[in-house]
Structures are given as C-alpha cells and as structure tokens.
Coordinates of C-alpha atoms and ligand atoms in Angstrom, one line a residue:
X1 CA 12.0 -8.6 17.1
X2 CA 13.5 -10.8 14.5
X3 CA 11.9 -12.8 11.7
X4 CA 11.9 -16.5 12.3
X5 CA 12.6 -16.9 8.6
X6 CA 16.1 -15.5 9.3
X7 CA 16.9 -18.7 11.2
X8 CA 18.1 -22.1 9.9
X9 CA 16.3 -25.0 11.5
X10 CA 19.4 -25.7 13.5
X11 CA 19.5 -22.2 14.8
X12 CA 15.8 -22.4 15.7
X13 CA 16.3 -25.7 17.5
X14 CA 18.9 -24.0 19.7
X15 CA 16.3 -21.4 20.6
X16 CA 13.3 -23.4 21.3
X17 CA 12.8 -26.3 23.7
X18 CA 12.2 -29.2 23.1
X19 CA 14.1 -28.9 19.9
X20 CA 11.6 -31.0 17.8
X21 CA 9.4 -27.9 18.0
X22 CA 11.8 -26.4 15.4
X23 CA 10.7 -29.1 12.9
X24 CA 7.1 -28.4 13.6
X25 CA 7.4 -24.7 13.2
X26 CA 9.4 -25.1 10.0
X27 CA 6.7 -27.5 8.6
X28 CA 3.8 -25.0 9.5
X29 CA 5.6 -22.1 7.8
X30 CA 7.2 -23.7 4.8
X31 CA 4.9 -26.6 4.0
X32 CA 1.5 -25.2 5.1
X33 CA 2.3 -21.6 4.4
X34 CA 1.1 -20.3 7.8
X35 CA 2.4 -16.9 8.7
X36 CA 0.8 -16.7 12.2
X37 CA 2.0 -18.6 15.3
X38 CA -1.6 -18.7 16.5
X39 CA -2.7 -21.1 13.8
X40 CA 0.0 -23.6 14.6
X41 CA -2.3 -25.9 16.5
X42 CA 0.0 -28.7 17.5
X43 CA 2.0 -26.2 19.5
X44 CA 0.8 -25.5 23.1
X45 CA -0.9 -22.1 23.6
X46 CA 1.7 -20.7 26.1
X47 CA 4.5 -21.6 23.6
X48 CA 2.7 -19.9 20.7
X49 CA 2.3 -16.8 22.9
X50 CA 6.0 -16.9 23.7
X51 CA 7.0 -17.2 20.1
X52 CA 4.7 -14.2 19.1
X53 CA 6.4 -12.1 21.7
X54 CA 9.9 -12.8 20.4
X55 CA 9.5 -13.3 16.7
X56 CA 7.4 -12.4 13.7
X57 CA 7.2 -14.5 10.5
X58 CA 6.6 -12.7 7.3
X59 CA 8.8 -9.6 6.7
X60 CA 7.0 -8.7 3.4
X61 CA 3.8 -7.0 2.5
X62 CA 2.5 -7.2 -1.0
X63 CA 2.0 -3.8 -2.5
X64 CA 1.3 -4.6 -6.2
X65 CA 1.1 -7.4 -8.7
X66 CA 1.5 -7.1 -12.4
X67 CA 0.6 -9.9 -14.7
X68 CA 2.0 -10.3 -18.2
X69 CA 0.0 -11.8 -21.1
X70 CA 2.3 -14.8 -21.1
X71 CA 1.5 -15.6 -17.4
X72 CA 4.6 -14.1 -15.8
X73 CA 3.8 -12.2 -12.6
X74 CA 5.8 -9.4 -11.0
X75 CA 5.3 -8.6 -7.3
X76 CA 6.3 -5.5 -5.6
X77 CA 6.9 -6.2 -1.9
X78 CA 7.3 -3.7 1.0
X79 CA 9.9 -4.6 3.7
X80 CA 9.4 -3.6 7.3
X81 CA 11.5 -0.5 6.9
X82 CA 9.3 0.5 3.9
X83 CA 11.9 -0.1 1.2
X84 CA 10.6 -2.1 -1.7
X85 CA 11.9 -5.1 -3.7
X86 CA 10.5 -7.1 -6.6
X87 CA 10.1 -10.8 -7.3
X88 CA 9.0 -12.4 -10.5
X89 CA 7.2 -15.7 -11.0
X90 CA 7.7 -17.3 -14.4
X91 CA 5.6 -20.2 -15.5
X92 CA 8.1 -22.2 -17.6
X93 CA 5.8 -25.1 -18.7
X94 CA 2.0 -25.3 -18.3
X95 CA 0.3 -28.3 -16.9
X96 CA -0.4 -30.8 -19.7
X97 CA -0.4 -34.3 -20.9
X98 CA 3.0 -35.8 -21.4
X99 CA 2.8 -38.2 -24.4
X100 CA 6.1 -39.9 -23.6
X101 CA 5.1 -41.0 -20.1
X102 CA 1.4 -41.1 -20.6
X103 CA 0.9 -39.0 -17.4
X104 CA -0.2 -35.6 -16.6
X105 CA 2.8 -33.3 -16.4
X106 CA 2.7 -30.7 -13.7
X107 CA 3.4 -27.1 -14.4
X108 CA 7.0 -25.8 -13.9
X109 CA 7.9 -22.5 -12.3
X110 CA 11.0 -20.3 -11.9
X111 CA 11.0 -17.6 -9.2
X112 CA 13.4 -14.7 -9.7
X113 CA 14.3 -13.2 -6.4
X114 CA 16.1 -10.0 -5.2
X115 CA 19.1 -10.1 -2.8
X116 CA 19.5 -6.4 -2.1
X117 CA 17.5 -3.1 -2.0
X118 CA 19.2 -1.3 -4.9
X119 CA 22.6 -2.3 -6.2
X120 CA 26.2 -0.9 -6.0
X121 CA 27.3 -2.3 -9.4
X122 CA 25.8 0.5 -11.6
X123 CA 25.6 -1.3 -14.9
X124 CA 24.9 1.2 -17.7
X125 CA 21.9 -0.7 -19.0
X126 CA 20.1 -1.2 -15.7
X127 CA 17.6 1.0 -13.9
X128 CA 18.2 -0.6 -10.5
X129 CA 21.9 0.3 -10.6
X130 CA 21.1 3.9 -11.5
X131 CA 19.1 4.3 -8.3
X132 CA 22.1 3.3 -6.1
X133 CA 22.4 0.9 -3.1
X134 CA 20.3 0.9 0.0
X135 CA 21.0 -2.3 2.0
X136 CA 21.4 -6.0 1.9
X137 CA 18.4 -8.3 2.4
X138 CA 18.6 -10.7 5.3
X139 CA 18.3 -14.4 4.6
X140 CA 14.7 -14.3 5.8
X141 CA 13.8 -11.5 3.4
X142 CA 15.3 -13.6 0.6
X143 CA 13.5 -16.8 1.5
X144 CA 10.2 -14.9 2.2
X145 CA 9.9 -14.0 -1.4
X146 CA 9.6 -17.6 -2.6
X147 CA 7.4 -18.6 0.3
X148 CA 5.0 -15.7 -0.4
X149 CA 4.9 -16.3 -4.1
X150 CA 4.2 -20.0 -3.7
X151 CA 1.5 -19.3 -1.2
X152 CA -0.5 -16.7 -3.2
X153 CA -0.2 -18.8 -6.3
X154 CA -1.3 -21.9 -4.5
X155 CA 1.8 -23.8 -5.7
X156 CA 1.8 -26.9 -3.5
X157 CA 4.7 -27.2 -1.1
X158 CA 5.7 -30.5 -2.8
X159 CA 5.9 -28.8 -6.1
X160 CA 9.6 -28.0 -6.8
X161 CA 10.4 -24.6 -8.3
X162 CA 13.6 -23.2 -9.6
X163 CA 15.1 -20.2 -8.0
X164 CA 17.3 -17.6 -9.8
X165 CA 19.0 -14.9 -7.7
X166 CA 18.6 -12.4 -10.6
X167 CA 16.3 -9.7 -9.2
X168 CA 17.5 -6.5 -7.7
X169 CA 21.0 -6.5 -6.4
X170 CA 24.3 -8.4 -6.7
X171 CA 23.9 -11.6 -4.8
X172 CA 27.7 -12.1 -4.3
X173 CA 27.8 -8.7 -2.6
X174 CA 25.6 -10.2 0.0
X175 CA 27.3 -13.6 0.0
X176 CA 26.7 -14.5 3.7
X177 CA 22.9 -14.0 3.6
X178 CA 22.5 -15.5 0.1
X179 CA 24.5 -18.7 1.1
X180 CA 22.3 -18.9 4.3
X181 CA 19.2 -18.6 2.1
X182 CA 20.4 -21.4 -0.2
X183 CA 20.6 -23.7 2.9
X184 CA 17.2 -22.6 4.3
X185 CA 15.6 -23.2 0.9
X186 CA 17.1 -26.7 0.8
X187 CA 15.9 -27.9 4.2
X188 CA 13.7 -31.0 3.9
X189 CA 11.3 -29.7 6.5
X190 CA 11.2 -26.4 4.7
X191 CA 10.7 -25.7 1.0
X192 CA 13.1 -28.5 0.1
X193 CA 14.5 -26.8 -3.0
X194 CA 17.8 -28.5 -3.8
X195 CA 20.8 -26.2 -4.4
X196 CA 20.9 -27.6 -7.9
X197 CA 17.7 -25.8 -8.6
X198 CA 19.1 -22.5 -7.4
X199 CA 21.2 -20.3 -9.7
X200 CA 23.2 -17.5 -8.3
X201 CA 23.8 -14.8 -10.9
X202 CA 26.7 -12.4 -10.6
X203 CA 28.1 -9.4 -12.4
X204 CA 31.4 -11.2 -12.0
X205 CA 32.9 -10.4 -8.6
X206 CA 35.8 -12.8 -9.1
X207 CA 37.0 -13.0 -5.5
X208 CA 33.4 -13.7 -4.3
X209 CA 33.0 -16.4 -7.0
X210 CA 36.0 -18.1 -5.5
X211 CA 34.6 -17.7 -2.0
X212 CA 31.2 -19.1 -3.1
X213 CA 33.1 -22.0 -4.8
X214 CA 35.0 -22.8 -1.7
X215 CA 31.8 -23.0 0.3
X216 CA 30.6 -25.7 -2.1
X217 CA 26.9 -25.0 -1.6
X218 CA 25.9 -26.9 -4.7
X219 CA 24.1 -23.9 -6.2
X220 CA 24.6 -23.2 -9.9
X221 CA 26.5 -20.2 -11.2
X222 CA 25.5 -17.6 -13.8
X223 CA 27.8 -14.9 -15.0
X224 CA 26.5 -11.7 -16.6
X225 CA 29.3 -11.4 -19.2
X226 CA 27.8 -9.2 -21.9
X227 CA 31.1 -8.4 -23.6
X228 CA 34.2 -10.2 -24.8
X229 CA 36.8 -7.4 -24.3
X230 CA 37.5 -5.3 -21.2
X231 CA 37.0 -2.0 -23.0
X232 CA 33.5 -2.8 -24.1
X233 CA 32.6 -4.5 -20.8
X234 CA 33.9 -1.6 -18.8
X235 CA 31.5 0.7 -20.6
X236 CA 28.6 -1.5 -19.9
X237 CA 29.7 -2.6 -16.4
X238 CA 32.0 -0.3 -14.5
X239 CA 32.8 -3.2 -12.1
X240 CA 35.0 -4.6 -14.8
X241 CA 37.7 -2.2 -13.8
X242 CA 38.0 -4.0 -10.5
X243 CA 37.2 -7.5 -11.9
X244 CA 38.3 -7.9 -15.5
X245 CA 37.3 -10.7 -17.8
X246 CA 40.4 -12.7 -17.3
X247 CA 39.9 -12.7 -13.5
X248 CA 36.3 -13.9 -14.0
X249 CA 37.3 -16.7 -16.3
X250 CA 40.0 -17.8 -13.9
X251 CA 37.5 -17.9 -11.0
X252 CA 34.9 -19.8 -13.1
X253 CA 37.5 -22.4 -14.0
X254 CA 38.1 -23.1 -10.3
X255 CA 34.4 -23.2 -9.5
X256 CA 33.0 -26.7 -8.5
X257 CA 30.5 -27.6 -11.2
X258 CA 28.0 -30.4 -10.9
X259 CA 28.8 -33.1 -13.5
X260 CA 25.4 -32.7 -15.2
X261 CA 25.4 -28.9 -15.1
X262 CA 27.0 -26.0 -16.8
X263 CA 28.0 -22.5 -15.9
X264 CA 25.6 -20.1 -17.5
X265 CA 26.9 -17.0 -19.3
X266 CA 24.4 -14.3 -19.8
X267 CA 25.0 -12.2 -22.8
X268 CA 22.9 -9.1 -23.4
X269 CA 22.9 -8.4 -27.1
X270 CA 23.1 -4.6 -27.8
X271 CA 23.0 -3.3 -31.3
X272 CA 26.4 -2.2 -32.6
X273 CA 28.1 -2.8 -29.2
X274 CA 28.6 -6.5 -28.8
X275 CA 26.5 -8.3 -31.5
X276 CA 29.2 -8.7 -34.3
X277 CA 30.6 -11.9 -35.6
X278 CA 33.9 -10.8 -34.3
X279 CA 32.5 -10.8 -30.8
X280 CA 31.0 -14.3 -31.4
X281 CA 34.4 -15.6 -32.4
X282 CA 36.1 -14.1 -29.3
X283 CA 33.4 -15.5 -27.1
X284 CA 34.0 -19.1 -28.4
X285 CA 37.7 -18.6 -27.7
X286 CA 37.1 -17.1 -24.3
X287 CA 34.9 -19.9 -23.0
X288 CA 37.0 -22.7 -24.5
X289 CA 37.6 -25.4 -21.9
X290 CA 34.7 -24.3 -19.7
X291 CA 31.4 -26.4 -19.3
X292 CA 29.4 -23.4 -20.4
X293 CA 26.0 -22.5 -21.7
X294 CA 25.4 -19.1 -23.3
X295 CA 22.1 -17.4 -23.0
X296 CA 21.6 -14.6 -25.5
X297 CA 19.2 -11.9 -24.4
X298 CA 17.8 -9.2 -26.6
X299 CA 18.4 -5.8 -25.1
X300 CA 15.1 -4.0 -24.7
X301 CA 15.5 -0.3 -24.5
X302 CA 13.8 1.5 -21.6
X303 CA 12.9 5.2 -21.5
X304 CA 16.1 7.3 -21.8
X305 CA 18.3 4.4 -22.7
X306 CA 21.4 5.1 -24.8
X307 CA 21.4 1.5 -26.2
X308 CA 19.4 -0.2 -29.0
X309 CA 17.8 -3.6 -29.5
X310 CA 19.8 -5.8 -31.8
X311 CA 18.5 -7.1 -35.2
X312 CA 17.0 -10.5 -35.1
X313 CA 19.2 -11.8 -37.9
X314 CA 22.4 -10.7 -36.1
X315 CA 21.2 -12.5 -32.9
X316 CA 20.4 -15.6 -35.0
X317 CA 23.8 -15.6 -36.8
X318 CA 25.6 -15.0 -33.4
X319 CA 23.8 -18.0 -31.9
X320 CA 24.4 -20.2 -34.9
X321 CA 28.1 -19.4 -34.8
X322 CA 28.4 -20.4 -31.2
X323 CA 26.4 -23.6 -31.6
X324 CA 28.3 -24.7 -34.7
X325 CA 31.5 -24.2 -32.7
X326 CA 30.5 -26.5 -29.9
X327 CA 29.4 -23.7 -27.5
X328 CA 25.8 -24.5 -26.3
X329 CA 23.7 -21.4 -26.8
X330 CA 20.1 -20.5 -26.4
X331 CA 18.0 -17.4 -27.3
X332 CA 15.1 -17.2 -25.0
X333 CA 11.8 -15.7 -25.9
X334 CA 11.3 -12.8 -23.5
X335 CA 8.8 -13.5 -20.8
X336 CA 6.8 -10.8 -19.2
X337 CA 7.7 -8.1 -21.7
X338 CA 4.6 -6.2 -21.1
X339 CA 5.3 -5.9 -17.4
X340 CA 7.0 -2.7 -16.4
X341 CA 10.1 -3.6 -14.4
X342 CA 12.0 -1.7 -11.7
X343 CA 15.2 -3.5 -12.5
X344 CA 15.8 -2.3 -16.1
X345 CA 16.7 -5.7 -17.5
X346 CA 15.0 -7.9 -15.0
X347 CA 12.4 -9.0 -17.4
X348 CA 14.9 -9.9 -20.1
X349 CA 17.2 -11.6 -17.7
X350 CA 14.7 -14.3 -16.8
X351 CA 14.2 -16.0 -20.1
X352 CA 16.0 -19.1 -19.6
X353 CA 14.8 -22.4 -18.4
X354 CA 17.3 -24.0 -16.2
X355 CA 19.2 -26.8 -17.8
Ligands
SF4_1 S1 22.2 -5.5 -13.8 FE1 22.3 -6.5 -11.7 S2 24.4 -6.1 -11.0 FE2 24.0 -4.6 -12.7 S3 23.3 -2.8 -11.7 FE3 21.5 -4.0 -12.3 S4 21.0 -5.2 -10.4 FE4 23.1 -4.5 -10.2

C-alpha cells in the first residue's frame, strides 16, 4: 500500500475516476484534515472502500511532544517502518492588535521539517550527523509533517505558514522528493503554501543547488556556511572537501532569486573558531554581489561537544560590522532552547523569521 500523500493531485487524478474526485480527496485531507477515507462523505461508499484497500493517508504516528517556554513545540513522529523523525512548530508572532491597520493580526507560524532519517553529511557540531544516515523520506512523509502539525494545533487551513526544510537530513540529498513536496504544498486544493514561503536549507551541495535552480521551483534557498575559509569549514563540515566555498558561491550566483527575496546564509558562531573580526571582513568580501542575508546563530554546546558558545559582545560586533558594510544581518533570539533536540543544532537553526 502507498500513502495517498505521496501523490500530486495530477497523479491522483490519473488514478481515480472521474478525475474531479482527486480535488475532493485533496480538499478533505489538506483543508479539512481528515485522515480516514470513511469520513469523506461526498464520496460514494464503494469508492471509499476501494480507496481504503489501495491507499492509506497518514504515514506518521505522534510519539512525543515537547513544549518550550516560548511556545515552540517539537514533535517526535514514528514512520511506518518504526524510524523516527522530528518536526518543530515555531510561533513567530502571537495573535494581537495591529495598530497600523486597526485590525486583529493573526498569529504567524514557521514549521521546520525533516527530509531524511539521519544524515550523510556528518557536520562536527550536529548530533543527527553523528548517528549516520538511514533513508530518504518520501514526498508524502515530508508533507505529512506540516499537515499533522497544523491539525493538532488547530491552525486553520486558510492560515498560511512558512516552511523551512531544516530538520533532520540534507534536503538536496533527497532532491526529487523535496521538489515534489514543494509542489504538493503549493497546490491550491491542498495546503496552498506558496514556494516563496518555503525555504530549502542546504549544507552546500553545489551541484544540487544548480539542479534545484534549474528546476525553478520558486522555493527560497538557505546555505549553512558557518565559515569563510575552506580549512575551517572542512573541520566543521567535512562535505566541504567535495564542495568547497568557491563552488557554493558560484552555484548561488546562478540560482534564480525572487526580486523581493534574498539567499539566506546561516552562520553558526563558535567561540574562537569563526567569530573573529577577520572572519567578518572575509564574509563581507565573500558575499559581495549576492543578494544575501546573514543569520548569525549562537552555537549552543550539547553534551560531549568540543565547541563553545561565543561571547555576546563578539557576536554583536560581528553583526555590526556586517550591517555597517551593507550586508544585511540578523541575530535571532533562540527559540525552544529548553527543548531537547535530536538534531544537535535544530533548535538554534530555527531562529529566523523569513524575510
Ligand atoms: S547540520 Fe544538517 S547537514 Fe549537517 S549533519 Fe546535521 S542534519 Fe546533516
């Protein structure tokens, strides 16, 4: 049996007759959050029975929820083959009164999703990488995370959320399924989440960045840079041997960027490793000519970690240098810091609100 979530609406319409049934099924699942064919009452009984014999809907089972004092929630899901993944819901803005418009402003959310079970990349600062790679997630297992989280938090289907592919795994190492998920998320009968609200974060697989660019999905790009010279980056991210900084910058320069958007560069600040003024100067030079935004992230040591958290004054000085040299830079307050995370840096990597 396969999950119906693995299918685009077009694929589903080729499977079911008459094809408008595909729209109805999509609406029940993605807009009414129904995970059982039996409850889809505008479908004839015989048809619902047929669907149940061939497909299942939800490939995830919720194992555990942890809630941080700032309202972030981390979910541990079990897949049908008993492997586990995590997904994080980040409330970016609470519901409130907007003085400017004189209207009630609705809450804003970002959902951080996983794309693989484990990861091949093996970054030195990350717990997920240390545990090795198991398998890619299917497109349905990727989309199911958002669907499930929206449902259990009663986030209305019409409420847009931002998606960041920043949980477990390297999304561009699972390019085909991630690109398919971007399209399924965007379907107007589905969750209707525009690609411009979806950010794919990569450790810098240059050739895959080029492939993603050529597919022109409209999704935004975030690069985990973390260092400005190959020697330092190689220590933090062994993948840099195969894809060095120069190749990443060249791939980013070719990437189609929405006029109103920027490429995000994530920079994990680690004491004594990459937090010097010299690094700040090199970063400005490196990103010259790119519509970039840098997100500085405090490294938060986990048990057994060889790295240390940077001093606040060094991070502030770094950010000030970037901003004063025309490189847009933010330092995000960490969200969900009191949630234990399976991906070592997951909780720190989620700080930014999408531009
Ligand atoms: S930081 Fe991301 S790319 Fe690096 S090992 Fe962890 S999950 Fe993989």
